[in-house]
XYZ file of C-alpha atoms in Angstrom:
445
model
C 97.341 84.228 119.485
C 97.210 85.032 115.782
C 96.902 82.240 113.227
C 98.860 83.860 110.415
C 98.401 80.813 108.175
C 94.681 81.580 108.001
C 95.402 84.958 106.431
C 96.812 83.219 103.339
C 93.944 80.703 103.097
C 90.959 82.352 101.347
C 88.713 79.323 101.895
C 89.466 79.282 105.622
C 88.827 83.028 105.816
C 85.407 82.568 104.222
C 84.552 79.795 106.681
C 85.662 81.888 109.648
C 83.794 84.983 108.466
C 80.388 83.885 109.773
C 78.708 87.287 109.491
C 80.308 88.038 106.111
C 82.109 91.150 107.256
C 84.637 90.940 104.409
C 81.842 90.713 101.853
C 80.104 93.706 103.414
C 83.297 95.783 103.255
C 83.899 94.728 99.652
C 80.481 96.126 98.723
C 81.060 99.531 100.331
C 81.676 101.308 97.034
C 78.468 99.995 95.495
C 76.628 100.966 98.653
C 77.843 104.555 98.369
C 76.727 104.779 94.732
C 73.300 103.372 95.585
C 72.906 105.788 98.501
C 73.775 108.763 96.290
C 71.375 107.670 93.575
C 68.513 107.108 96.015
C 69.188 110.424 97.739
C 68.819 112.238 94.432
C 65.616 110.328 93.676
C 64.270 111.294 97.109
C 64.532 114.972 96.231
C 68.012 115.983 97.329
C 68.890 117.200 93.830
C 65.857 119.523 93.873
C 66.822 121.086 97.200
C 67.335 124.860 96.929
C 68.677 126.056 100.272
C 68.467 129.727 101.213
C 71.788 129.490 103.053
C 73.821 127.401 105.406
C 72.258 126.347 108.714
C 73.722 127.787 111.889
C 74.476 124.267 113.130
C 74.117 120.718 111.840
C 73.081 118.278 114.577
C 73.491 114.581 113.731
C 71.632 112.126 115.959
C 72.059 108.370 116.012
C 74.236 105.679 117.530
C 77.124 103.466 116.481
C 78.448 104.225 113.011
C 75.894 107.029 112.560
C 77.762 108.987 115.238
C 81.056 108.030 113.610
C 79.742 109.531 110.375
C 78.880 112.702 112.306
C 82.413 112.920 113.683
C 83.832 112.493 110.180
C 81.533 115.217 108.895
C 82.782 117.533 111.655
C 86.390 116.778 110.648
C 85.657 117.547 106.989
C 83.635 120.687 107.722
C 86.413 122.134 109.870
C 85.786 125.439 111.595
C 83.608 126.889 108.839
C 80.426 125.259 110.184
C 79.283 123.873 113.507
C 78.656 120.133 113.312
C 77.553 118.512 116.572
C 77.016 114.756 117.000
C 74.048 113.966 119.278
C 74.682 110.699 121.162
C 71.916 109.050 123.189
C 71.499 110.399 126.697
C 69.448 107.636 128.323
C 68.102 104.126 127.829
C 64.901 102.393 128.866
C 63.810 98.765 128.628
C 61.659 97.836 125.660
C 58.937 95.306 126.580
C 58.643 92.110 124.597
C 55.608 91.725 122.404
C 55.720 87.959 122.837
C 57.441 85.853 125.468
C 58.523 83.397 122.789
C 60.433 86.043 120.871
C 63.976 87.202 121.537
C 64.426 90.304 123.698
C 64.255 93.637 121.924
C 67.510 95.131 120.735
C 69.003 97.420 123.386
C 69.275 100.363 120.994
C 65.493 100.389 120.498
C 65.129 101.901 123.977
C 67.721 104.675 123.638
C 66.674 108.293 124.148
C 67.999 111.578 122.753
C 67.649 115.209 123.790
C 68.011 118.348 121.696
C 70.336 121.047 123.051
C 68.506 123.948 124.634
C 69.780 126.378 121.996
C 68.545 124.377 118.964
C 65.867 126.164 116.962
C 64.688 127.341 113.532
C 68.196 128.261 112.368
C 69.501 124.718 112.831
C 69.353 121.451 110.900
C 68.780 118.102 112.583
C 69.868 114.975 110.713
C 68.619 111.678 112.159
C 70.292 108.550 110.825
C 69.389 104.979 111.723
C 70.138 101.591 110.196
C 67.085 99.982 111.832
C 64.585 102.820 112.018
C 62.905 101.354 115.077
C 64.365 103.545 117.832
C 61.485 105.204 119.646
C 63.857 107.830 121.016
C 64.709 109.034 117.507
C 61.019 109.307 116.647
C 60.521 111.415 119.785
C 63.557 113.529 118.861
C 62.088 114.259 115.425
C 58.849 115.396 117.063
C 60.785 117.581 119.492
C 62.761 119.186 116.658
C 59.572 119.820 114.698
C 58.067 121.623 117.695
C 61.179 123.835 117.891
C 61.069 124.696 114.191
C 64.277 122.915 113.182
C 64.785 121.708 109.629
C 64.855 117.903 109.710
C 66.381 115.241 107.479
C 65.893 111.545 108.267
C 67.922 108.636 106.880
C 66.173 105.350 107.679
C 65.001 102.158 105.954
C 61.835 102.592 103.938
C 58.711 101.540 105.803
C 60.347 101.775 109.229
C 58.651 103.691 112.085
C 61.295 106.403 111.823
C 60.756 106.808 108.072
C 57.003 107.099 108.619
C 57.543 109.634 111.411
C 59.663 111.715 109.018
C 56.609 112.319 106.864
C 54.609 113.456 109.879
C 57.165 116.105 110.861
C 57.702 117.308 107.271
C 61.275 116.050 107.162
C 63.234 115.230 104.031
C 63.321 111.400 104.030
C 66.447 109.741 102.657
C 66.550 105.926 102.377
C 69.164 103.911 104.267
C 70.887 101.393 101.986
C 71.195 97.996 103.718
C 73.937 95.472 103.120
C 73.710 92.967 100.292
C 71.385 89.996 100.803
C 72.955 87.306 102.975
C 69.976 84.990 103.174
C 72.116 82.053 102.022
C 74.664 82.584 104.789
C 75.436 79.532 106.934
C 73.490 79.174 110.135
C 75.087 80.376 113.331
C 76.742 77.839 115.573
C 78.507 77.883 118.902
C 81.629 79.335 117.320
C 79.729 81.593 114.957
C 78.636 85.140 115.462
C 80.724 86.783 118.143
C 78.612 87.810 121.074
C 75.229 87.470 119.382
C 74.394 84.239 121.189
C 75.688 85.514 124.524
C 74.129 88.987 124.242
C 71.199 88.771 121.832
C 70.101 92.344 122.546
C 73.552 93.697 121.612
C 74.125 92.374 118.070
C 77.247 93.210 116.109
C 76.906 96.166 113.762
C 77.343 95.825 110.023
C 80.958 96.988 109.487
C 80.039 98.778 106.250
C 76.988 100.597 107.655
C 79.221 103.645 108.097
C 79.133 104.365 104.362
C 75.332 104.103 104.202
C 75.187 106.792 106.897
C 78.014 108.968 105.576
C 77.173 109.076 101.857
C 73.732 110.748 102.106
C 74.999 112.959 104.926
C 77.856 114.290 102.787
C 75.588 114.672 99.755
C 73.257 116.790 101.895
C 75.963 118.964 103.446
C 77.653 119.420 100.067
C 74.356 120.765 98.757
C 74.057 123.096 101.749
C 77.641 124.334 101.473
C 78.636 122.938 104.864
C 81.388 120.742 103.416
C 83.439 122.321 100.596
C 83.718 119.190 98.459
C 84.445 119.059 94.717
C 81.396 118.124 92.689
C 82.710 114.623 91.907
C 84.288 113.892 95.306
C 81.601 111.454 96.463
C 81.621 109.403 93.257
C 85.419 109.246 93.410
C 85.169 108.021 97.019
C 83.170 105.025 95.827
C 85.946 104.268 93.332
C 88.523 104.436 96.137
C 86.498 101.980 98.216
C 86.414 99.601 95.253
C 90.174 99.932 94.761
C 90.819 99.203 98.448
C 88.550 96.156 98.280
C 90.664 94.830 95.401
C 93.947 95.425 97.233
C 92.623 93.920 100.473
C 90.696 90.987 98.978
C 90.908 87.645 100.841
C 92.761 85.854 98.024
C 95.578 88.427 97.954
C 98.712 87.115 99.659
C 99.585 88.699 102.996
C 102.790 90.269 101.649
C 100.808 92.132 98.943
C 97.681 92.786 101.009
C 98.204 95.919 103.180
C 95.276 95.085 105.487
C 96.598 91.588 106.241
C 100.080 93.001 106.837
C 98.698 95.605 109.238
C 96.650 92.970 111.083
C 99.718 90.757 111.533
C 101.736 93.742 112.737
C 99.171 94.568 115.435
C 98.907 91.015 116.779
C 100.101 90.692 120.353
C 100.301 94.438 120.902
C 98.397 97.181 122.663
C 98.175 99.791 119.891
C 98.259 103.517 120.402
C 96.462 104.972 117.385
C 97.886 108.446 116.920
C 96.828 110.852 114.225
C 97.931 114.173 112.825
C 95.045 116.413 111.867
C 91.275 116.035 112.275
C 90.798 113.826 109.211
C 93.336 111.244 110.343
C 91.969 111.645 113.874
C 88.515 110.575 112.713
C 90.067 107.528 111.021
C 91.998 106.621 114.189
C 88.845 106.828 116.300
C 87.021 104.591 113.851
C 89.902 102.084 113.875
C 89.866 101.889 117.681
C 86.117 101.187 117.624
C 86.494 98.504 114.941
C 89.356 96.792 116.774
C 87.086 96.508 119.808
C 84.042 95.410 117.783
C 85.574 93.073 115.196
C 88.786 91.869 116.890
C 87.988 92.228 120.597
C 91.186 94.246 121.091
C 91.653 97.402 123.177
C 93.270 100.421 121.561
C 93.767 104.044 122.525
C 93.207 106.736 119.916
C 94.668 110.214 120.254
C 95.343 113.333 118.239
C 98.798 114.864 118.090
C 100.211 116.801 119.833
C 98.059 116.215 122.940
C 98.396 112.426 122.641
C 102.084 112.747 123.564
C 101.267 113.995 127.051
C 98.070 111.973 127.472
C 99.749 108.625 126.630
C 103.242 109.299 128.020
C 102.635 106.953 130.967
C 102.117 104.024 128.575
C 105.773 104.264 127.548
C 107.159 104.399 131.070
C 104.949 101.582 132.372
C 104.932 97.815 131.926
C 104.058 97.883 128.236
C 106.986 100.100 127.287
C 110.605 99.048 127.066
C 110.157 96.658 130.027
C 107.943 94.316 127.993
C 110.569 92.453 125.985
C 109.011 89.713 123.800
C 112.483 88.210 123.261
C 113.290 87.752 126.964
C 115.770 84.866 127.044
C 114.617 83.580 130.441
C 110.887 83.531 129.647
C 109.215 80.104 129.705
C 107.910 79.916 126.143
C 105.879 76.767 126.885
C 104.026 77.818 130.027
C 103.973 81.609 129.677
C 101.969 83.310 126.914
C 103.646 85.874 124.749
C 103.641 89.196 126.637
C 101.791 92.164 125.250
C 103.891 95.084 124.164
C 103.142 98.625 123.118
C 103.010 99.756 119.510
C 102.251 103.140 117.980
C 100.369 103.391 114.707
C 100.517 106.930 113.329
C 97.979 107.945 110.684
C 98.557 111.042 108.548
C 97.476 112.849 105.425
C 100.471 114.089 103.467
C 99.549 115.727 100.180
C 103.051 116.676 99.033
C 104.627 115.031 96.018
C 106.840 112.010 96.555
C 110.549 112.579 95.931
C 111.871 111.227 92.671
C 114.476 108.557 92.346
C 114.772 104.845 93.038
C 114.370 103.703 96.603
C 112.625 106.908 97.689
C 109.174 105.375 97.926
C 107.979 102.928 100.520
C 107.252 100.353 97.888
C 104.348 99.612 95.513
C 101.287 101.639 96.292
C 102.846 104.292 98.547
C 100.668 107.313 98.059
C 99.916 106.427 94.466
C 100.139 108.520 91.379
C 98.211 111.748 91.138
C 95.845 110.232 88.610
C 92.231 109.244 89.015
C 91.306 107.430 92.208
C 91.170 103.709 91.880
C 93.114 103.494 88.627
C 94.965 100.260 88.140
C 97.446 98.687 85.829
C 96.584 96.320 83.034
C 97.362 93.302 85.165
C 95.081 94.484 87.972
C 97.811 93.786 90.528
C 99.425 97.216 90.810
C 96.491 99.342 91.823
C 97.032 103.061 92.198
C 97.218 104.697 95.571
C 96.268 103.556 99.001
C 97.911 104.325 102.326
C 101.121 102.430 102.886
C 103.783 102.234 105.540
C 106.129 105.208 105.516
C 109.802 104.202 105.903
C 111.561 105.378 109.038
C 114.200 107.208 106.969
C 111.636 109.018 104.827
C 113.023 112.424 103.857
C 109.735 114.299 103.630
C 109.310 117.154 106.120
C 107.476 116.352 109.351
C 105.765 118.551 111.891
C 107.384 118.936 115.292
C 104.635 116.804 116.867
C 105.346 113.893 114.517
C 109.095 114.253 115.042
C 108.634 114.238 118.813
C 106.430 111.135 118.538
C 109.216 109.295 116.714
C 111.735 110.380 119.354
C 109.476 109.250 122.209
C 108.954 105.823 120.663
C 112.648 105.384 119.877
C 113.682 106.406 123.397
C 111.555 103.613 124.899
C 112.185 100.947 122.221
C 108.553 101.031 121.126
C 107.789 100.299 117.508
C 106.179 103.200 115.646
C 104.604 102.479 112.282
C 103.452 105.372 110.157
C 100.754 105.105 107.500
C 100.018 108.082 105.264
C 97.537 108.895 102.534
C 98.853 111.310 99.938
C 95.457 112.235 98.533
C 95.153 116.035 98.483
C 91.367 115.913 98.979
C 90.634 115.360 102.716
C 87.576 113.184 102.000
C 89.604 110.840 99.803
C 92.365 110.584 102.407
C 89.741 109.764 105.031
C 88.152 107.098 102.833
C 91.494 105.442 102.140
C 92.566 105.348 105.787
C 89.202 104.083 107.041
C 88.825 101.450 104.332
C 92.307 100.020 104.991
C 91.924 99.913 108.766
C 88.401 98.443 108.569
C 89.742 95.487 106.589
C 92.687 95.151 108.987
C 90.389 94.979 112.022
C 88.286 92.244 110.406
C 91.330 90.210 109.379
C 92.817 90.505 112.875
C 89.566 89.318 114.426
C 89.224 86.340 112.071
C 92.826 85.220 112.556
C 92.662 85.639 116.330
C 89.446 83.611 116.636
C 90.935 80.616 114.899
């Protein structure tokens, strides 16, 4: 059950946010700027590539792999970008019986594809830098003649191994200091007490992985980004943090509104295009991690056939939350299906009153993150698209609306009107990250 009163109580939100996820997300823009500055200081600005690599392999786990998937979406078909997930896991022995068990990810293992060689680039990204499997992967890539770039915390075993294999070391930017955070209690950190070797991931670690990765691939010509696209992305993250701040009322905070809309539902996260598809996949992972909620992500048009059975089953029209004969005291509210459709629509909004979805729909075509004098009418940001919106839709989107309407399933459409794919991706991910955290905090209470 969702405690919607908590969403309008900033003090209660701060008390419930034991691992300071909202604070971490609010600092995402600063984290991107720091990562870009440190990458330049590490030698990225002096890099003079002879040409594009045949393939870019990105190895890691968690949000590092999410960053790889986003890079693949932005690179398109011009370059081969292949995420390298772990292929095996082994137990890591304790150094002391009195200490906590080693983190599960420390024992993960990776394997290079058989075709990888001197024409390819391997990027290894880790927030901890202690994975022995990534150290072994760097050694394997060095033996094959691959170019290697390593993003890891300074002084970590992985960062030291990067120097041994002649890799370009890029520092991983950690979250802001939380040493004064309250101590964990029985109702504190979700899952950390029950599964100490599977700690929750920093929700903003994605940007510390993605920023240096995009700066590198921009330099190599893998991602055709404008020269100021990364700096503008940091501004967009700041603008989203202002719109989605805890002290903003739920009716003006798009992340709180989205969280309340998803409560009590099984969401189908559909997307049109690879950029929105990467955002939908990230949202599904964050709903599981931060809110403990299942969600299915899919890319149109194939999601229509893959998820068709969800509409004809129990969660479709048969799950009526307003059933007159339901015992509202003894029976919990039934789950029902909901479709959330994410899109990037770069066309201009039609003129005239009542044509927009409300404040913030798509935003003006000005600089990212611009705001009014009052600070309350920030520019841009994805917003709900009205059902009677007159803009042209693809046949897949039109068919999705018809399928949902035929089975009385609510379909909510969110669109970013940024013409630059990276900026649309940043806006969609930033909004849905905040929504997942708010949903988790309100559900816990």
